[in-house]
Coordinates of C-alpha atoms in Angstrom, one line a residue:
M25 CA 5.8 -77.7 59.4
A26 CA 6.2 -75.6 56.3
Q27 CA 8.4 -73.1 58.1
I28 CA 10.7 -75.9 59.3
A29 CA 10.8 -77.2 55.7
M30 CA 11.6 -73.8 54.4
S31 CA 14.5 -73.6 56.9
C32 CA 15.8 -76.9 55.4
I33 CA 15.6 -75.4 51.9
D34 CA 17.5 -72.3 53.0
S35 CA 20.3 -74.5 54.2
L36 CA 20.7 -75.9 50.7
G37 CA 22.1 -72.5 49.6
V38 CA 19.7 -71.9 46.7
D39 CA 18.5 -68.4 45.7
S40 CA 14.8 -69.1 46.0
I41 CA 12.3 -71.8 46.1
D42 CA 12.1 -71.9 42.3
N43 CA 15.8 -72.7 41.9
I44 CA 16.0 -75.9 43.8
S45 CA 17.6 -78.7 41.8
I46 CA 15.7 -81.4 40.1
M47 CA 16.7 -83.8 42.9
N48 CA 14.5 -81.9 45.3
V49 CA 11.5 -81.5 43.1
K50 CA 9.2 -83.6 45.3
V51 CA 10.3 -81.8 48.4
K52 CA 9.7 -78.4 46.7
E53 CA 6.3 -79.3 45.5
F54 CA 5.3 -80.7 48.9
I55 CA 6.4 -77.5 50.6
R56 CA 4.8 -75.3 48.0
S57 CA 1.5 -77.0 48.6
L58 CA 1.8 -76.5 52.4
V59 CA 2.9 -72.9 52.4
K60 CA -0.5 -71.5 51.5
Y61 CA -2.0 -73.1 54.6
T62 CA 0.4 -71.5 57.0
S63 CA -0.7 -68.6 59.2
T64 CA 2.4 -66.7 58.0
Y65 CA 1.3 -66.9 54.4
K66 CA -2.4 -66.2 55.2
E67 CA -1.5 -63.1 57.2
A68 CA 0.9 -61.8 54.5
R69 CA -1.7 -62.2 51.8
A70 CA -4.5 -60.6 53.9
S71 CA -2.2 -57.7 54.6
M72 CA -1.3 -57.2 51.0
E73 CA -4.9 -57.2 49.9
C74 CA -6.1 -54.7 52.5
Q75 CA -6.1 -50.9 52.1
F76 CA -2.8 -49.4 53.1
A77 CA -2.7 -47.6 56.5
V78 CA 0.0 -45.1 57.5
E79 CA -0.1 -46.7 60.9
R80 CA 1.6 -49.8 59.5
L81 CA 4.4 -47.7 58.2
R82 CA 4.8 -45.9 61.5
E83 CA 4.9 -49.2 63.4
A84 CA 7.5 -50.7 61.0
V85 CA 9.8 -47.7 61.3
D86 CA 9.4 -47.6 65.1
T87 CA 10.4 -51.3 65.4
A88 CA 13.4 -50.8 63.1
I89 CA 14.7 -47.8 65.1
K90 CA 14.4 -49.9 68.3
H91 CA 15.9 -53.1 67.1
V92 CA 18.3 -52.5 64.2
P93 CA 21.8 -51.4 65.3
Y94 CA 22.4 -49.1 62.3
Y95 CA 19.3 -47.0 63.0
R96 CA 19.6 -47.3 66.8
D97 CA 23.2 -46.1 66.9
N98 CA 23.0 -43.4 64.2
G99 CA 20.5 -41.1 65.8
Y100 CA 17.4 -42.1 63.7
A101 CA 15.2 -41.8 66.9
E102 CA 15.5 -38.0 66.6
F103 CA 13.6 -38.1 63.3
F104 CA 10.7 -40.1 64.8
D105 CA 7.7 -38.2 66.0
E106 CA 5.0 -40.4 67.5
E107 CA 2.3 -37.8 67.3
N108 CA 3.1 -36.3 63.9
F109 CA 4.8 -39.1 62.0
D110 CA 6.4 -38.0 58.7
I111 CA 8.5 -40.5 56.8
T112 CA 10.2 -37.7 54.8
R113 CA 11.9 -36.4 57.9
F114 CA 14.3 -39.4 57.7
P115 CA 17.4 -39.3 55.6
I116 CA 17.5 -41.3 52.4
L117 CA 19.6 -44.5 52.6
H118 CA 21.8 -45.5 49.7
K119 CA 23.2 -48.9 48.8
G120 CA 26.7 -47.5 49.6
N121 CA 25.6 -47.0 53.2
V122 CA 24.7 -50.7 53.5
I123 CA 27.4 -52.5 51.5
G124 CA 30.1 -53.7 53.9
R125 CA 27.8 -53.0 57.0
E126 CA 25.0 -55.4 56.2
A127 CA 25.1 -57.1 59.6
E128 CA 24.3 -53.8 61.2
F129 CA 20.9 -53.7 59.4
V130 CA 19.7 -57.1 60.9
S131 CA 17.2 -56.8 63.7
D132 CA 18.3 -58.0 67.1
K133 CA 15.0 -59.8 67.3
Y134 CA 16.6 -62.5 65.1
C135 CA 19.7 -64.7 65.5
R136 CA 21.7 -64.0 62.4
F137 CA 23.2 -67.5 62.4
F138 CA 19.8 -69.0 61.4
L139 CA 18.9 -66.4 58.7
R140 CA 19.1 -67.1 55.0
Q141 CA 21.7 -65.1 53.1
E142 CA 21.8 -64.1 49.4
K143 CA 23.1 -61.3 47.3
T144 CA 21.4 -58.8 45.1
G145 CA 21.5 -59.6 41.4
G146 CA 24.5 -57.5 40.5
S147 CA 22.9 -55.8 37.5
T148 CA 24.2 -52.5 38.9
G149 CA 27.7 -53.9 39.2
H150 CA 27.6 -53.9 43.0
S151 CA 26.1 -56.7 45.1
M152 CA 24.7 -56.3 48.6
R153 CA 24.3 -59.1 51.1
L154 CA 20.8 -59.7 52.3
F155 CA 19.5 -61.5 55.3
Y156 CA 16.0 -62.8 55.7
S157 CA 14.0 -65.4 57.7
P158 CA 12.3 -68.5 56.5
T159 CA 8.9 -66.9 57.3
L160 CA 9.8 -64.0 55.0
S161 CA 10.4 -66.6 52.2
I162 CA 6.8 -67.6 52.8
S163 CA 5.4 -64.1 53.0
R164 CA 7.0 -62.9 49.7
M165 CA 5.1 -65.6 47.8
A166 CA 1.8 -63.8 48.6
Q167 CA 2.2 -60.9 46.1
P168 CA 2.8 -63.1 43.0
T169 CA 0.1 -65.6 43.9
I170 CA -2.4 -62.8 44.2
I171 CA -1.6 -62.0 40.6
Y172 CA -1.8 -65.6 39.6
D173 CA -5.2 -66.1 41.2
R174 CA -6.5 -62.9 39.6
Y175 CA -5.3 -63.4 36.1
V176 CA -4.7 -67.2 35.7
G177 CA -6.8 -69.1 38.2
K178 CA -7.2 -72.8 37.7
P179 CA -5.9 -74.9 36.1
F180 CA -2.5 -73.5 36.9
L181 CA 0.4 -74.8 34.8
V182 CA 3.3 -72.4 34.4
G183 CA 6.0 -72.4 31.7
M184 CA 9.2 -70.7 32.6
L185 CA 10.8 -69.1 29.6
R186 CA 14.0 -67.8 31.1
G187 CA 17.7 -68.4 31.0
N188 CA 17.5 -71.9 32.5
K189 CA 19.3 -74.8 30.8
P190 CA 17.5 -78.1 31.3
A191 CA 19.7 -80.6 33.1
V192 CA 18.3 -83.3 30.9
G193 CA 19.1 -81.5 27.6
G194 CA 16.5 -80.5 25.0
L195 CA 14.4 -77.4 25.2
R196 CA 12.2 -78.3 28.2
Q197 CA 12.2 -79.9 31.6
R198 CA 9.4 -80.5 34.0
I199 CA 10.5 -79.4 37.5
G200 CA 7.4 -80.2 39.3
G201 CA 3.7 -81.0 38.9
Q202 CA 2.9 -77.4 37.9
R203 CA 6.1 -76.1 36.4
I204 CA 8.0 -76.6 33.2
V205 CA 11.2 -74.9 32.1
Y206 CA 11.5 -73.9 28.4
S207 CA 15.1 -72.9 27.8
S208 CA 15.4 -69.5 26.1
Y209 CA 19.0 -70.4 25.1
Q210 CA 17.8 -72.6 22.3
M211 CA 15.1 -70.2 20.9
S212 CA 15.5 -69.5 17.2
E213 CA 13.6 -69.5 14.0
D214 CA 14.5 -73.1 13.4
A215 CA 13.3 -74.2 16.8
L216 CA 10.1 -72.1 16.9
D217 CA 7.7 -74.8 16.0
D218 CA 9.2 -77.1 18.6
Y219 CA 8.6 -74.5 21.3
L220 CA 5.0 -73.9 20.1
D221 CA 4.1 -77.5 19.7
T222 CA 5.5 -78.4 23.1
M223 CA 3.8 -75.6 24.9
R224 CA 0.5 -76.4 23.2
R225 CA 0.9 -80.1 24.1
D226 CA 1.7 -79.2 27.7
G227 CA -1.3 -77.0 27.9
I228 CA 0.4 -74.2 29.9
T229 CA -1.8 -71.5 31.3
C230 CA 0.8 -69.1 32.4
L231 CA 4.2 -68.1 31.0
L232 CA 6.9 -66.6 33.3
A233 CA 9.5 -64.9 31.2
Y234 CA 12.3 -62.4 31.2
P235 CA 11.1 -59.5 29.0
S236 CA 14.0 -60.1 26.6
S237 CA 13.0 -63.7 26.2
I238 CA 9.3 -63.2 25.6
S239 CA 9.9 -60.3 23.2
V240 CA 12.2 -62.4 21.0
F241 CA 9.7 -65.2 21.1
A242 CA 6.9 -62.9 20.2
R243 CA 8.8 -61.4 17.2
L244 CA 9.7 -64.8 15.9
I245 CA 6.0 -65.9 16.1
R246 CA 4.8 -62.6 14.5
D247 CA 7.1 -63.0 11.6
R248 CA 5.9 -66.6 10.8
Y249 CA 2.3 -66.8 12.0
G250 CA 1.1 -63.3 13.1
T251 CA -0.4 -64.6 16.4
A252 CA 0.4 -67.6 18.7
D253 CA -1.9 -70.6 18.8
L254 CA -1.7 -71.4 22.5
P255 CA -5.4 -71.8 23.5
A256 CA -4.8 -72.7 27.1
L257 CA -2.6 -69.6 27.8
K258 CA -4.2 -67.0 30.1
A259 CA -1.4 -64.8 31.2
I260 CA 2.2 -63.8 30.5
I261 CA 4.1 -62.5 33.5
A262 CA 7.4 -60.8 32.8
S263 CA 9.9 -59.7 35.5
S264 CA 13.5 -59.0 36.4
E265 CA 14.3 -56.8 33.4
I266 CA 12.9 -53.6 31.8
F267 CA 9.8 -54.3 29.8
S268 CA 9.5 -51.4 27.3
R269 CA 6.1 -50.2 25.9
D270 CA 7.2 -51.2 22.4
D271 CA 8.0 -54.7 23.5
K272 CA 4.7 -54.9 25.4
E273 CA 2.8 -53.9 22.3
V274 CA 4.4 -56.7 20.2
V275 CA 3.7 -59.3 22.9
M276 CA 0.1 -58.1 23.2
Q277 CA -0.4 -58.4 19.5
V278 CA 1.0 -61.9 19.3
F279 CA -0.8 -63.2 22.4
P280 CA -4.1 -61.4 22.1
N281 CA -6.0 -63.7 24.5
A282 CA -3.5 -63.5 27.3
A283 CA -3.1 -60.8 30.0
V284 CA 0.4 -59.4 29.6
I285 CA 1.7 -58.4 33.1
D286 CA 5.0 -56.7 34.1
Y287 CA 5.8 -57.6 37.7
Y288 CA 8.3 -55.4 39.5
S289 CA 9.9 -56.4 42.8
M290 CA 13.3 -56.3 44.4
S291 CA 15.6 -58.6 46.3
E292 CA 15.7 -56.1 49.2
F293 CA 12.0 -56.7 49.9
A294 CA 11.3 -53.0 49.8
A295 CA 8.9 -52.5 46.8
A296 CA 6.5 -54.5 44.6
A297 CA 4.3 -53.4 41.7
Y298 CA 2.7 -54.6 38.5
S299 CA 1.1 -53.3 35.4
V300 CA -1.3 -55.0 33.0
G301 CA -0.9 -54.4 29.2
L302 CA 0.0 -50.8 28.7
G303 CA -1.7 -49.7 31.9
N304 CA 0.0 -47.8 34.8
Y305 CA 2.0 -49.5 37.5
E306 CA 0.2 -50.2 40.8
F307 CA 2.5 -50.3 43.8
N308 CA 1.5 -52.3 46.8
N309 CA 2.4 -50.1 49.8
N310 CA 1.6 -53.0 52.2
Y311 CA 4.8 -54.7 50.8
G312 CA 6.9 -51.6 51.1
Y313 CA 6.0 -47.9 51.3
V314 CA 7.1 -46.2 48.1
E315 CA 8.0 -42.5 47.4
F316 CA 9.0 -41.0 44.1
I317 CA 11.8 -38.5 44.4
D318 CA 12.0 -36.1 41.4
T319 CA 15.5 -36.1 39.8
G320 CA 14.8 -33.0 37.8
D321 CA 15.2 -34.9 34.5
R322 CA 12.3 -35.1 32.0
T323 CA 11.4 -37.6 29.3
P324 CA 10.9 -36.3 25.7
A325 CA 7.2 -36.1 26.5
G326 CA 7.9 -33.9 29.5
N327 CA 7.1 -36.5 32.2
R328 CA 9.1 -36.5 35.4
I329 CA 11.9 -39.1 36.0
C330 CA 11.8 -40.0 39.7
E331 CA 13.9 -42.4 41.7
I332 CA 12.0 -45.1 43.6
V333 CA 12.6 -44.8 47.3
A334 CA 11.1 -47.5 49.5
T335 CA 10.7 -48.3 53.2
S336 CA 10.2 -51.9 54.3
I337 CA 6.8 -52.9 55.6
M338 CA 6.8 -56.7 55.3
N339 CA 10.5 -57.3 56.0
D340 CA 11.3 -56.9 59.7
T341 CA 14.4 -59.1 59.5
M342 CA 16.6 -56.5 57.6
P343 CA 14.3 -53.5 57.3
L344 CA 15.4 -50.5 55.2
I345 CA 14.1 -47.0 55.9
R346 CA 13.8 -44.7 52.8
Y347 CA 16.1 -46.9 50.7
A348 CA 17.1 -45.4 47.4
T349 CA 16.6 -48.3 45.1
A350 CA 18.6 -46.9 42.1
D351 CA 15.5 -47.8 40.1
Y352 CA 13.7 -45.0 38.2
A353 CA 10.1 -44.4 37.1
E354 CA 8.4 -42.2 34.6
I355 CA 5.6 -40.2 36.2
D356 CA 3.0 -38.1 34.4
A357 CA 1.4 -34.8 35.4
D358 CA -1.4 -36.7 37.3
G359 CA 1.1 -38.8 39.3
N360 CA 0.5 -42.0 37.3
V361 CA 3.5 -44.4 37.1
L362 CA 3.7 -44.9 33.3
N363 CA 7.0 -46.8 33.1
I364 CA 9.7 -48.3 35.2
I365 CA 12.7 -47.2 33.1
G366 CA 15.6 -48.9 34.8
R367 CA 18.5 -48.2 37.1
S368 CA 21.1 -45.5 37.6
S369 CA 23.4 -47.7 35.5
D370 CA 21.0 -47.0 32.6
Y371 CA 22.2 -43.4 32.6
A372 CA 24.6 -42.2 29.9
V373 CA 27.4 -39.7 30.4
N374 CA 27.3 -36.9 27.8
R375 CA 30.3 -34.9 26.5
N376 CA 29.9 -32.4 29.3
G377 CA 30.4 -35.1 31.9
E378 CA 26.8 -34.9 32.9
L379 CA 24.5 -37.9 33.6
T380 CA 21.5 -38.1 31.3
P381 CA 18.8 -40.8 31.3
C382 CA 19.1 -43.3 28.5
I383 CA 15.6 -42.8 27.1
V384 CA 15.3 -42.8 23.4
V385 CA 12.2 -42.5 21.2
F386 CA 12.9 -44.6 18.1
S387 CA 11.2 -44.6 14.8
K388 CA 9.0 -47.7 14.5
K389 CA 9.9 -48.8 11.0
P390 CA 13.6 -49.6 11.5
M391 CA 12.9 -51.0 15.0
L392 CA 10.6 -53.6 13.4
K393 CA 13.7 -55.1 11.9
V394 CA 15.5 -55.4 15.2
L395 CA 15.2 -58.6 17.2
Q396 CA 17.2 -57.5 20.3
F397 CA 19.1 -54.4 21.4
Q398 CA 21.3 -53.1 24.1
Y399 CA 23.1 -49.8 24.9
Y400 CA 26.8 -49.8 25.5
Q401 CA 29.1 -47.0 26.8
D402 CA 32.8 -47.0 27.6
T403 CA 33.7 -43.4 26.7
P404 CA 32.1 -40.1 28.0
G405 CA 30.0 -38.4 25.3
K406 CA 29.8 -41.6 23.1
L407 CA 27.1 -44.2 23.1
E408 CA 26.6 -47.4 21.1
F409 CA 23.3 -49.1 20.3
H410 CA 24.0 -52.8 19.8
I411 CA 21.4 -54.6 17.8
I412 CA 20.7 -58.1 16.5
P413 CA 18.7 -57.7 13.3
R414 CA 15.7 -59.9 12.6
G415 CA 16.8 -60.6 9.0
A416 CA 19.0 -59.4 6.1
D417 CA 16.7 -56.4 5.3
F418 CA 18.2 -54.1 7.9
T419 CA 19.7 -51.4 5.8
E420 CA 22.2 -48.5 6.2
E421 CA 19.3 -46.2 5.9
D422 CA 17.7 -47.9 8.9
R423 CA 20.9 -47.6 10.8
Q424 CA 21.2 -43.8 10.1
I425 CA 17.5 -43.3 11.2
L426 CA 18.2 -44.9 14.6
I427 CA 21.4 -42.8 15.0
H428 CA 19.4 -39.7 14.3
D429 CA 16.7 -40.7 16.8
M430 CA 19.4 -41.3 19.5
E431 CA 21.2 -38.0 19.0
T432 CA 17.9 -36.1 18.9
S433 CA 16.8 -37.7 22.2
F434 CA 20.1 -36.7 23.8
N435 CA 19.8 -33.1 22.4
G436 CA 23.0 -33.4 20.5
T437 CA 25.1 -33.9 23.7
V438 CA 26.0 -37.6 22.9
D439 CA 27.7 -38.9 19.7
C440 CA 25.8 -42.1 18.9
D441 CA 26.4 -45.2 16.7
V442 CA 24.5 -48.3 15.8
V443 CA 26.5 -51.5 15.9
I444 CA 25.3 -54.9 14.6
V445 CA 26.4 -57.8 17.0
D446 CA 25.7 -61.5 17.2
H447 CA 25.1 -61.7 20.9
M448 CA 24.0 -59.6 23.9
E449 CA 25.8 -59.3 27.3
K450 CA 23.8 -60.9 30.1
T451 CA 24.2 -61.3 33.9
R452 CA 25.3 -64.5 35.5
I453 CA 21.6 -65.7 35.8
G454 CA 20.8 -65.0 32.1
K455 CA 19.1 -61.6 32.4
L456 CA 19.6 -59.1 29.5
R457 CA 21.4 -56.0 30.7
R458 CA 19.5 -53.0 29.1
M459 CA 22.7 -51.0 29.2
V460 CA 26.3 -52.1 29.5
Q461 CA 27.9 -49.2 31.3
R462 CA 31.7 -49.4 31.6
L463 CA 32.1 -46.0 33.2
N464 CA 32.1 -45.4 36.9
L465 CA 29.0 -43.2 37.2
S466 CA 29.9 -42.0 40.7
E467 CA 32.6 -39.9 39.1
Y468 CA 30.1 -37.9 37.1
K469 CA 27.4 -35.4 38.2

């Protein structure tokens, strides 16, 4: 029943179950309540909670080679050794290999006509078509609900602090029995008390937010009250953008009684991970098997910068073998994933025409006066740091300190500037782009 209903939802042309219009609220809530009782959901959740077995990876790759035209027709079988299976024998797949050929990556076990289609978010500047089945729509709910159950429990009432604009106007809109949208577009010092009073009255137990939204919200609260008075709140779950350690520290200070969780996942259904507070990231290899490929670059602390390469485990509709995600992670000497630091589009081009990771260690004092920031580059060897100050006390001295920090982090190979702006560039769905990169990075080494 739930799978049939999910098929109906897919035909509406929405991006996900959370984006259904207010006209379909009752249908959505009914389906959401049913999904957890389906065998598909139960099996997915049990799989994600069990210990990872390499046998699952071997079976997923074997199935992909036999049923996906791209792998079947391009000699992938020669890399598969049943007795001594080694995923690293397979070539790494890039988004460029997929774009324009997406249909070749759909398993012949499925009729493509009945599959759901969507596109990747486009934060890299290139969207890729994705195909997936209604059952996969159910399965992918398992990972976030594991986190909800672990850190929120019951009662469960979620507030969504994202880029949504309530259809009814105002700052909030209830979109179901357990979900309320609080529009981040109207967040300001003047509206702060309205947000806090409304959330307190609603009794929300979990906040889902873009990191940029919750960071601004936390800084506004810190400036006025120090900490937030939201007694029912148990957890804050941020996703879809880079959540820096500095921003996490601020959010943790302002919401001391809530677990602050950074949830990482991808539209391609290839990888999922989360971290709590300032803890390391835990990847779920039952969702997708993840490798970390050393780029040779290092952070100022000497940690490795590695590209996240993933192989689908859960997704047998459009499986990807050793897919280079264009996401990068910071790995310490012990192999711990300290940070997810963004995409290849978050690389800057220095004056020598070389790509260098846009990782800057800023002095805390001037950054305390910054509400939001974003990197911008349109010229090789030059990089701008766009900021929205929190008040009028951001000085020229603060600006010069940040410029010095940037140029030091880039070892003098990039000329840097700090520019005060009144708005930040976002994607079509309201996500803050950490870096606006106007250069074609494929032209640089």
